[in-house]
mmCIF file of C-alpha atoms in Angstrom:
data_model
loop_
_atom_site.group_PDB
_atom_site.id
_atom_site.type_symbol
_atom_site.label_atom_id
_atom_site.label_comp_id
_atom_site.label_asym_id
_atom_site.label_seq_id
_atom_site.Cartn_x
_atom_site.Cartn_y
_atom_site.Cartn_z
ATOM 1 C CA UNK R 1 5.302 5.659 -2.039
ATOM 2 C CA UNK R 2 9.033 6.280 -1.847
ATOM 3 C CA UNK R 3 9.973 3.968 -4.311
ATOM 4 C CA UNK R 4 8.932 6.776 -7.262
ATOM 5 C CA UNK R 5 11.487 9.129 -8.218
ATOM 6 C CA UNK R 6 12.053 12.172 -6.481
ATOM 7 C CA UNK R 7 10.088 14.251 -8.879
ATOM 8 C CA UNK R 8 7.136 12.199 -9.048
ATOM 9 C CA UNK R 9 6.266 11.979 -4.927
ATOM 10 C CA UNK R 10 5.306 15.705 -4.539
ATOM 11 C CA UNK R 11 2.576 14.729 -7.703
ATOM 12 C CA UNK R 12 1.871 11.771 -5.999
ATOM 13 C CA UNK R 13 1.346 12.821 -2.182
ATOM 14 C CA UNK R 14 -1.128 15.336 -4.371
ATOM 15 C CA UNK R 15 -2.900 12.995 -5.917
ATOM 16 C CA UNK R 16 -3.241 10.533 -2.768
ATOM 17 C CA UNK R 17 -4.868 13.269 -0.125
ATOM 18 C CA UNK R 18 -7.272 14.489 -2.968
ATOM 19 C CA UNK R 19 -8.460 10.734 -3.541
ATOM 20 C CA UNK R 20 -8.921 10.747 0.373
ATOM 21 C CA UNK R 21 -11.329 12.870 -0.114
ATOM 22 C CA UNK R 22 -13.642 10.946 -1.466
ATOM 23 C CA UNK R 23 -12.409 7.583 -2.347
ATOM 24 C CA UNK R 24 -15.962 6.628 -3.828
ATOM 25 C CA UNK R 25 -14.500 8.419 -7.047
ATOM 26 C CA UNK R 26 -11.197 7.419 -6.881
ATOM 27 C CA UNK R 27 -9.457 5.184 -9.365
ATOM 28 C CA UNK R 28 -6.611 3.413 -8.756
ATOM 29 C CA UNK R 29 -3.692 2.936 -11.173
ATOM 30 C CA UNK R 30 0.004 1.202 -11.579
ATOM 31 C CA UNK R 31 2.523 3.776 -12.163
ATOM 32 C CA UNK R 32 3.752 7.418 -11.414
ATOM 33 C CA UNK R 33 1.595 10.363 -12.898
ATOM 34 C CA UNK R 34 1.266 11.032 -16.765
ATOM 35 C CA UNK R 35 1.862 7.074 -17.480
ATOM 36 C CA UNK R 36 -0.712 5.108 -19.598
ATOM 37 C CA UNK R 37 -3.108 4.081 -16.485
ATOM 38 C CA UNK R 38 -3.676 7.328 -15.371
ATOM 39 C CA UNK R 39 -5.105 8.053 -19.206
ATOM 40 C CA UNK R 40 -6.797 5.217 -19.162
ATOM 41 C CA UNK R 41 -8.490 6.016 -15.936
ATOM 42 C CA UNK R 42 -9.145 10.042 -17.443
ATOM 43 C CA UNK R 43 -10.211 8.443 -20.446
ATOM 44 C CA UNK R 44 -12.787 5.814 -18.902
ATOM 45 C CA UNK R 45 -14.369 8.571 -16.227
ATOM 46 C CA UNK R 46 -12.884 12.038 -16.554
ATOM 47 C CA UNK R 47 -14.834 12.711 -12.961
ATOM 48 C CA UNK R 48 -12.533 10.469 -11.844
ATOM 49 C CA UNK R 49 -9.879 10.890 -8.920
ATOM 50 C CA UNK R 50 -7.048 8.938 -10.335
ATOM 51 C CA UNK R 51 -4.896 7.426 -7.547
ATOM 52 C CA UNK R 52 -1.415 6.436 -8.135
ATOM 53 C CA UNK R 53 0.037 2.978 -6.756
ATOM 54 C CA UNK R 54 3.872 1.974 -7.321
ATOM 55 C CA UNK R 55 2.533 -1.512 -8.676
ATOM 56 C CA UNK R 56 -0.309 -3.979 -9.773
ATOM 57 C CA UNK R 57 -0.563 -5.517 -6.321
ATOM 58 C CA UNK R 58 -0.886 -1.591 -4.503
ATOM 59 C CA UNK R 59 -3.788 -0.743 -6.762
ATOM 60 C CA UNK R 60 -5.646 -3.834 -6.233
ATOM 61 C CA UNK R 61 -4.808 -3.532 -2.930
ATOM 62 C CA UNK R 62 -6.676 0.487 -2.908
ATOM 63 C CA UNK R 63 -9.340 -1.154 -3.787
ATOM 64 C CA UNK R 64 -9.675 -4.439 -1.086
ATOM 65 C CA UNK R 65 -9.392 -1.558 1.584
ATOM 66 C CA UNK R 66 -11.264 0.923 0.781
ATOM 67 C CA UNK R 67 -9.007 3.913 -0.524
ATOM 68 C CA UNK R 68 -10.648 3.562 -4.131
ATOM 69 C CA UNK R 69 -14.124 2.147 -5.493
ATOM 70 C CA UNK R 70 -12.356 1.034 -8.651
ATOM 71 C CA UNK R 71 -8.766 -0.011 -10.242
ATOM 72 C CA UNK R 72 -7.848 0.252 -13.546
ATOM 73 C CA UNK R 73 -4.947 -2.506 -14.963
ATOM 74 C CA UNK R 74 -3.627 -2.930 -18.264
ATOM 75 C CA UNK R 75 -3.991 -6.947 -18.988
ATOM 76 C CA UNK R 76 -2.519 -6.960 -22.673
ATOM 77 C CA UNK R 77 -1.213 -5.000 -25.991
ATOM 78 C CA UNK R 78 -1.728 -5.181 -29.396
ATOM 79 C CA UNK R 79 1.472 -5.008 -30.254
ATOM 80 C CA UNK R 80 3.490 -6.442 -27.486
ATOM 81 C CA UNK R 81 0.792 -9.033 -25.724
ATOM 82 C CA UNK R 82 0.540 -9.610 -22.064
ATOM 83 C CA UNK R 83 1.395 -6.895 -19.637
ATOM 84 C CA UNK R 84 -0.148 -7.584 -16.314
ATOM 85 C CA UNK R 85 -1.007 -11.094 -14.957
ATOM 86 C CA UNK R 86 -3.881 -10.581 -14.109
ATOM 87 C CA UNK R 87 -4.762 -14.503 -14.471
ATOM 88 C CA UNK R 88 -2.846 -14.630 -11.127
ATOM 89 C CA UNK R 89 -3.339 -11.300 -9.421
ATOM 90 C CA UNK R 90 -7.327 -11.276 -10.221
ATOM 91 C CA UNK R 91 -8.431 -14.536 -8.608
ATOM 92 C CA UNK R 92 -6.010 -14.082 -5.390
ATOM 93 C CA UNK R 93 -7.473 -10.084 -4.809
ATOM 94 C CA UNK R 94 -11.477 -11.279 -4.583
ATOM 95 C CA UNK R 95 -12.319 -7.962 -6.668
ATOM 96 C CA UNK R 96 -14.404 -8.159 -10.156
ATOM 97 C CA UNK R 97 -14.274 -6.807 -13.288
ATOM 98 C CA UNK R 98 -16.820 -4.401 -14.308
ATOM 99 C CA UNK R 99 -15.490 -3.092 -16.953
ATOM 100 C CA UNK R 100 -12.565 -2.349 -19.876
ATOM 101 C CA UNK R 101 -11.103 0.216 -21.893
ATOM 102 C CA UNK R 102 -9.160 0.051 -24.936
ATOM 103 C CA UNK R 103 -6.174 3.311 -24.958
ATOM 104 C CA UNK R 104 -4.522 4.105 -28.111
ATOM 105 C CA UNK R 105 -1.158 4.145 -27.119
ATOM 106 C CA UNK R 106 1.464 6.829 -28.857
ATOM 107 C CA UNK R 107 4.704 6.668 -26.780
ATOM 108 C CA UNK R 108 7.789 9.511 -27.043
ATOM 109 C CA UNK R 109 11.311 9.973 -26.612
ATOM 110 C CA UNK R 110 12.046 12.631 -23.825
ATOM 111 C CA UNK R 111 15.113 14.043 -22.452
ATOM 112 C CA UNK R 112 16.839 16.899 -21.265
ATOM 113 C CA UNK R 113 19.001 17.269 -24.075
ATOM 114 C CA UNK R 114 18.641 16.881 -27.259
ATOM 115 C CA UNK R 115 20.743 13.709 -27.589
ATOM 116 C CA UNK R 116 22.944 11.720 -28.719
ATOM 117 C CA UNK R 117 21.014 9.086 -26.516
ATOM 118 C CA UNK R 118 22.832 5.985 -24.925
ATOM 119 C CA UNK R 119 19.996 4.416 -23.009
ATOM 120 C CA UNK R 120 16.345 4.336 -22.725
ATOM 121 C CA UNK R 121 14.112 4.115 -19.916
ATOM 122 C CA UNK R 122 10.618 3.079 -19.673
ATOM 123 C CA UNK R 123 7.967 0.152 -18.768
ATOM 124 C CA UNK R 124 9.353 -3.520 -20.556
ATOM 125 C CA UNK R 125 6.278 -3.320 -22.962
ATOM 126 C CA UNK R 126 7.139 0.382 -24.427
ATOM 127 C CA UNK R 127 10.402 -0.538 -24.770
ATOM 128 C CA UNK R 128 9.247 -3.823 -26.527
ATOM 129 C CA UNK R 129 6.833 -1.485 -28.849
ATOM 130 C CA UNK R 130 9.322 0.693 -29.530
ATOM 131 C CA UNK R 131 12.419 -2.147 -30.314
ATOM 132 C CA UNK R 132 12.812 -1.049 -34.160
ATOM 133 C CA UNK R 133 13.026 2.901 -33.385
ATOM 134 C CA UNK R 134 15.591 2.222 -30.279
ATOM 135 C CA UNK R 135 17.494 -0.590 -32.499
ATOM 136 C CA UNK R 136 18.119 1.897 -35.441
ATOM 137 C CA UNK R 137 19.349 4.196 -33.300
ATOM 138 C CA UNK R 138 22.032 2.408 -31.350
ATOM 139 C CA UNK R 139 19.910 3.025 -28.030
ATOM 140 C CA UNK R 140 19.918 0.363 -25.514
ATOM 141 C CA UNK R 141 16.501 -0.303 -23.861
ATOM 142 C CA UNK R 142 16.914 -0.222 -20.219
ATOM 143 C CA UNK R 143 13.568 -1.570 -18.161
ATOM 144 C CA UNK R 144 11.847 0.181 -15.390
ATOM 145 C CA UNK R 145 8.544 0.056 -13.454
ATOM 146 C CA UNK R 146 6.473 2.243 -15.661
ATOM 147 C CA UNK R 147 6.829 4.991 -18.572
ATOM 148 C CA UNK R 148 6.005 7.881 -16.389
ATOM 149 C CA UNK R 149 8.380 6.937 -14.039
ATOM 150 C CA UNK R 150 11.195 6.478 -15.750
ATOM 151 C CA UNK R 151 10.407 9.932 -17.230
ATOM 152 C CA UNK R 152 10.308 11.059 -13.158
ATOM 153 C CA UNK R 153 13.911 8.918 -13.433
ATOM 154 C CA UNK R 154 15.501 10.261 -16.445
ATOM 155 C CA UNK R 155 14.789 14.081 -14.765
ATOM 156 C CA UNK R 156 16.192 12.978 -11.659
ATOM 157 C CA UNK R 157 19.355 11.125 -12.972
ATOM 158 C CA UNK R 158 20.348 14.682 -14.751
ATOM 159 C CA UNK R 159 22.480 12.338 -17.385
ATOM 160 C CA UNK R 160 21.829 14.088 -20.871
ATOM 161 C CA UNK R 161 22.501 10.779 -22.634
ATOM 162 C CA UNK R 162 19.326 9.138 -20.760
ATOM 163 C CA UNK R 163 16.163 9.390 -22.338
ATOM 164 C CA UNK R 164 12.356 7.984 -21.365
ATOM 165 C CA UNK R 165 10.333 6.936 -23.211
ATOM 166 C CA UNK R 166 6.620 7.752 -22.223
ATOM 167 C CA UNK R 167 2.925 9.690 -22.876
ATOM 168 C CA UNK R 168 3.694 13.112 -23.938
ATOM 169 C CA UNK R 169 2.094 13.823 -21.074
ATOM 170 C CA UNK R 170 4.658 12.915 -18.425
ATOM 171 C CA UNK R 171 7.054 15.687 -20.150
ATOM 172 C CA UNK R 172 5.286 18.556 -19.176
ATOM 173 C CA UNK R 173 5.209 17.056 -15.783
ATOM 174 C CA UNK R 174 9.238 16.298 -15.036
ATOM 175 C CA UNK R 175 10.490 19.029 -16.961
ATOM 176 C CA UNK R 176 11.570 17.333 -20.122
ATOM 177 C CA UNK R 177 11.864 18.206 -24.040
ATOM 178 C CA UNK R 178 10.273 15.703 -26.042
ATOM 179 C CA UNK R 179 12.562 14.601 -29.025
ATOM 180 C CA UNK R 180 10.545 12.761 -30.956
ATOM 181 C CA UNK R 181 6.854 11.830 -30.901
ATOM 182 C CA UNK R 182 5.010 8.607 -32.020
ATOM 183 C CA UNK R 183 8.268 6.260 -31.884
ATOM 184 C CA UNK R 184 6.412 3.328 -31.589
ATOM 185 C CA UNK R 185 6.800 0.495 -34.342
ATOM 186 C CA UNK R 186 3.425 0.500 -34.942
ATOM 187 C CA UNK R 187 0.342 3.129 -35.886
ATOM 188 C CA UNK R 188 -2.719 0.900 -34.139
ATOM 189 C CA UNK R 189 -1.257 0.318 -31.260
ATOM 190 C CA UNK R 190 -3.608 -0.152 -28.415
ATOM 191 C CA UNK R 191 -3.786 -1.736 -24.787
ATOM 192 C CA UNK R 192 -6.759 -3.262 -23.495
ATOM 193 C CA UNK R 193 -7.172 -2.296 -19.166
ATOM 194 C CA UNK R 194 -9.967 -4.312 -17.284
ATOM 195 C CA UNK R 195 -11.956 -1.778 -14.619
ATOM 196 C CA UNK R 196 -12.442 -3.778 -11.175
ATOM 197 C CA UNK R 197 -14.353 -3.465 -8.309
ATOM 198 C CA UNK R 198 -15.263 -5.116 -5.009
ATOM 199 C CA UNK R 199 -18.821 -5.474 -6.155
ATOM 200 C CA UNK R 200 -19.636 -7.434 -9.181
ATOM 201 C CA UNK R 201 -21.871 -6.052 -12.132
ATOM 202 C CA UNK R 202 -25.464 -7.845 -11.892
ATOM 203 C CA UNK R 203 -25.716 -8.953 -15.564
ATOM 204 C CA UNK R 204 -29.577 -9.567 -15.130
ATOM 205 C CA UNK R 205 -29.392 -5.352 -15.130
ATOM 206 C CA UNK R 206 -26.470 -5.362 -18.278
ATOM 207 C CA UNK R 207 -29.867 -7.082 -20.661
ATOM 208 C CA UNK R 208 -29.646 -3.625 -22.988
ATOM 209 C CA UNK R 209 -25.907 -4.054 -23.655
ATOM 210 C CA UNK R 210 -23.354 -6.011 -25.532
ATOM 211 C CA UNK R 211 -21.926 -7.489 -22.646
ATOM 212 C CA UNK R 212 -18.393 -9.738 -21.839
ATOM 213 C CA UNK R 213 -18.327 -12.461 -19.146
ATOM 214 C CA UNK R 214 -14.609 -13.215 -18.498
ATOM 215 C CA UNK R 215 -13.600 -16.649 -16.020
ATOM 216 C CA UNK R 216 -10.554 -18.930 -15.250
ATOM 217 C CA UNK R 217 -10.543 -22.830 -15.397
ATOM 218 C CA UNK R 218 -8.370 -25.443 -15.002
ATOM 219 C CA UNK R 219 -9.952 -28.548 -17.102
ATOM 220 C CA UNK R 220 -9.670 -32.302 -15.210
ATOM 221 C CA UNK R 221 -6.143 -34.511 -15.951
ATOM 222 C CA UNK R 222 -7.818 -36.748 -18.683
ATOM 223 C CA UNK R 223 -7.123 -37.098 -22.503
ATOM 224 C CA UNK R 224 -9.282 -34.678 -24.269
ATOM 225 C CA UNK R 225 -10.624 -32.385 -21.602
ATOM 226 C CA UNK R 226 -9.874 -29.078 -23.024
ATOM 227 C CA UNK R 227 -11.468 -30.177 -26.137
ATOM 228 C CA UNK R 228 -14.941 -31.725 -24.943
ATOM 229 C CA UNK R 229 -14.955 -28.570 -22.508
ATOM 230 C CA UNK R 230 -14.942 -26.334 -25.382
ATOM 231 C CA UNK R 231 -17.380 -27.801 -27.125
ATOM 232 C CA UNK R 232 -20.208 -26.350 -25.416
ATOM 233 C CA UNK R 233 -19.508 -22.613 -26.709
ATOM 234 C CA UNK R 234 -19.150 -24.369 -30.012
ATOM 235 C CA UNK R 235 -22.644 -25.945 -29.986
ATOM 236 C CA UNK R 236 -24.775 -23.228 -28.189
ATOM 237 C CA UNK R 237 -23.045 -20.299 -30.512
ATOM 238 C CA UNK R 238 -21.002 -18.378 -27.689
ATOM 239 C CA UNK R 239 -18.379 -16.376 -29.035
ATOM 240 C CA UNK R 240 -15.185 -16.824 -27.376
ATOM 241 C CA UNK R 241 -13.041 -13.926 -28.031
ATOM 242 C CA UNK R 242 -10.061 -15.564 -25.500
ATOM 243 C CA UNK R 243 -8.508 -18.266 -24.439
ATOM 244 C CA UNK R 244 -4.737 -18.052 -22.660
ATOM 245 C CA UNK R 245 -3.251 -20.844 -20.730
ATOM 246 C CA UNK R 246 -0.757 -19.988 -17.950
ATOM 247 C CA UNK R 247 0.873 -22.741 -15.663
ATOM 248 C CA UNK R 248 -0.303 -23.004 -11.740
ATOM 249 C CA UNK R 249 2.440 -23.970 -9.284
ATOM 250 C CA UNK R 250 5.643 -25.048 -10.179
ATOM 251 C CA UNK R 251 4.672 -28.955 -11.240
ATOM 252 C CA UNK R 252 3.897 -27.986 -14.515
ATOM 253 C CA UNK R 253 0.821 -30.735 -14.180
ATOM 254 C CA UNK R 254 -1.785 -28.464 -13.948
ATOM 255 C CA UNK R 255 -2.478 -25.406 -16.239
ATOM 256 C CA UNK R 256 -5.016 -22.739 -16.181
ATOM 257 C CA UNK R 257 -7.287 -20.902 -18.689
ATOM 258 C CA UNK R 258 -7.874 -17.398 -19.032
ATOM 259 C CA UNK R 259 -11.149 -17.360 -21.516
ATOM 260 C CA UNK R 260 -13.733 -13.914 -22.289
ATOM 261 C CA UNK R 261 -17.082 -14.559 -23.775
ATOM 262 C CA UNK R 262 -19.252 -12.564 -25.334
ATOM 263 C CA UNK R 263 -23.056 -13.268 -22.969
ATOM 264 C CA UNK R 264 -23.844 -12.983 -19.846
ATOM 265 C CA UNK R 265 -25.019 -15.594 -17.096
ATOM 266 C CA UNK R 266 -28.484 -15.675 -17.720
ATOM 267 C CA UNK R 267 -28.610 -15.936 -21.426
ATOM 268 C CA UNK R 268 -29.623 -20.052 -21.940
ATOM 269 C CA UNK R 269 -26.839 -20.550 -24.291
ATOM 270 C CA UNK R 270 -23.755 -19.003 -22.257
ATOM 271 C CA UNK R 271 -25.899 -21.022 -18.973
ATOM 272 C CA UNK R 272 -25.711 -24.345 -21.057
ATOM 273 C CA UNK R 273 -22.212 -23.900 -22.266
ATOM 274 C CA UNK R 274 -21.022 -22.975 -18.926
ATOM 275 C CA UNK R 275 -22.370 -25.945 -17.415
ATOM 276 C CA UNK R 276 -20.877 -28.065 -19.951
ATOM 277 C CA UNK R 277 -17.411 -26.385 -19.200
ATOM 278 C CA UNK R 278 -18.021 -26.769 -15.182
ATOM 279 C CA UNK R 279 -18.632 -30.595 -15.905
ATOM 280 C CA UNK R 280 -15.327 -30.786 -17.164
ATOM 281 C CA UNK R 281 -13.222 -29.002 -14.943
ATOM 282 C CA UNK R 282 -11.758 -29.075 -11.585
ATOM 283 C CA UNK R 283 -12.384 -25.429 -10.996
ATOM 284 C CA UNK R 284 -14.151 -22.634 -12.429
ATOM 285 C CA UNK R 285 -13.847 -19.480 -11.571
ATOM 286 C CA UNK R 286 -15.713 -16.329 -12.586
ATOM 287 C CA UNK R 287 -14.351 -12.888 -12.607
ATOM 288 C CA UNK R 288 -17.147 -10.819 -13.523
ATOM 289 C CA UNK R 289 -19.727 -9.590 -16.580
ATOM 290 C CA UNK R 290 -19.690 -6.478 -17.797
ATOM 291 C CA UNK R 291 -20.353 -4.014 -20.772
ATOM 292 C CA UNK R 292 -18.185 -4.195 -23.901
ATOM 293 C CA UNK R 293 -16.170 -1.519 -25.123
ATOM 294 C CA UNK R 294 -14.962 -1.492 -28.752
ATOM 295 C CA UNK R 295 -11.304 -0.969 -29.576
ATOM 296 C CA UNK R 296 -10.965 2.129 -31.193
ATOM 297 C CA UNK R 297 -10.062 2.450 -34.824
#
């Protein structure tokens, strides 16, 4: 807890005894208060009791003990691509996704003065959404654990050359002006967060919803693998809306697929193709079913 900036512990020592309270509605989130998870877990159940963890690992690890029935996690942006590896941190914390949320993002530039600026501070993906507006301006990007935060920072530091860049939101909180407003490079941007739980969905009870199965798999070490374990979404008409490779261990010999489907377990098709992918693997691995969310226009 004492890694946030001085003016974010007394809102997060807040937040943490009220989720104590009754940690069957608490929803754990990466980052100090007023950053992006903390909307995104308003936004996906505003009966929520959002509780704020310093990073990824803490708010999985709210969940695995008990502190929070659910965690929120930003996986990737529309703009900027992957933020959280959650092909690694997923599979390693036993949880399951039950859920995801897409959050319009609109970042801006906050201060105490009104500039010049020399610096910005904020999470390595707003600063990477926000490249063109900092590079006009002559402002170098400067990296820190999350937008709220460095907000939390940028009050703290007292520099008036410093500036964050972060929700609106986190302004109000740490006693800054905003400058400017919507200084991302681009109008649509959005981040897709996964919802996770200790308890998996049951899709047999998902049967009146759109629903998303998401899974990891590393394919056998033989010429063609990836291909002929494709091929049974291809031939049983399973929409695959993902597929990411990552690298496991440091060999480089074996790499890993991150892949969502549209079905469910159950449905004969996604059953067929998944068999066909499981005969051509040396491990699958599923992460849960759940209802789909459309990204908002």
């Amino acid at each position: 807890m004492h890694s946030y900036p001085a003016p974010a512990l007394a809102l997060v020592e807040e937040m943490v005894a009220k989720a104590a309270t009754d940690p069957a509605r608490a929803v754990s989130f990466q980052g100090a208060p007023g950053c992006n998870g903390h909307r995104a877990a308003l936004e996906y159940d505003p009966e929520c009791l959002p509780l704020p963890c310093f990073s990824f690992e803490d708010a999985l690890e709210a969940v695995k003990d008990g502190r929070a029935a659910r965690a929120i996690i930003p996986i990737e942006n529309s703009q900027h691509g992957r933020v959280a590896d959650i092909h690694f941190l997923l599979p390693e914390s036993g949880l399951s996704i039950v859920g995801e949320h897409f959050l319009a993002i609109h970042h801006a530039l906050m201060a105490l003065s009104d500039g010049p600026f020399t610096a910005a501070y904020s999470h390595p993906q707003a600063l990477g959404q926000s490249r063109f507006y900092l590079r006009e301006r002559g402002i170098v990007p400067m990296a820190y654990a999350d937008t709220a935060g460095a907000a939390a920072l940028v009050a703290e530091m007292g520099d008036p050359q410093a500036c964050a860049i972060a929700p609106r939101i986190a302004a109000a909180l740490y006693g800054l002006k905003i400058v400017a407003e919507n200084v991302e490079d681009a109008a649509d941007n959005t981040t897709r967060f996964v919802v996770l739980s200790r308890q998996p969905l049951d899709p047999a009870g998902l049967t009146d919803r759109t629903t998303m199965t998401t899974f990891v798999f590393e394919v056998k070490n033989v010429p063609a693998a990836l291909y002929k374990a494709m091929g049974g979404f291809a031939t049983n008409g399973v929409n695959m809306t993902k597929l990411e490779s990552y690298q496991k261990g440091a060999s480089f010999a074996a790499t890993t697929f991150y892949a969502d489907i549209v079905g469910a377990p159950g449905d004969p098709a996604v059953d067929r193709a998944l068999e066909e992918l499981a005969f051509h693997c040396k491990e699958l691995r599923m992460l849960g079913t759940y209802p789909q969310e459309r990204a908002r226009g």
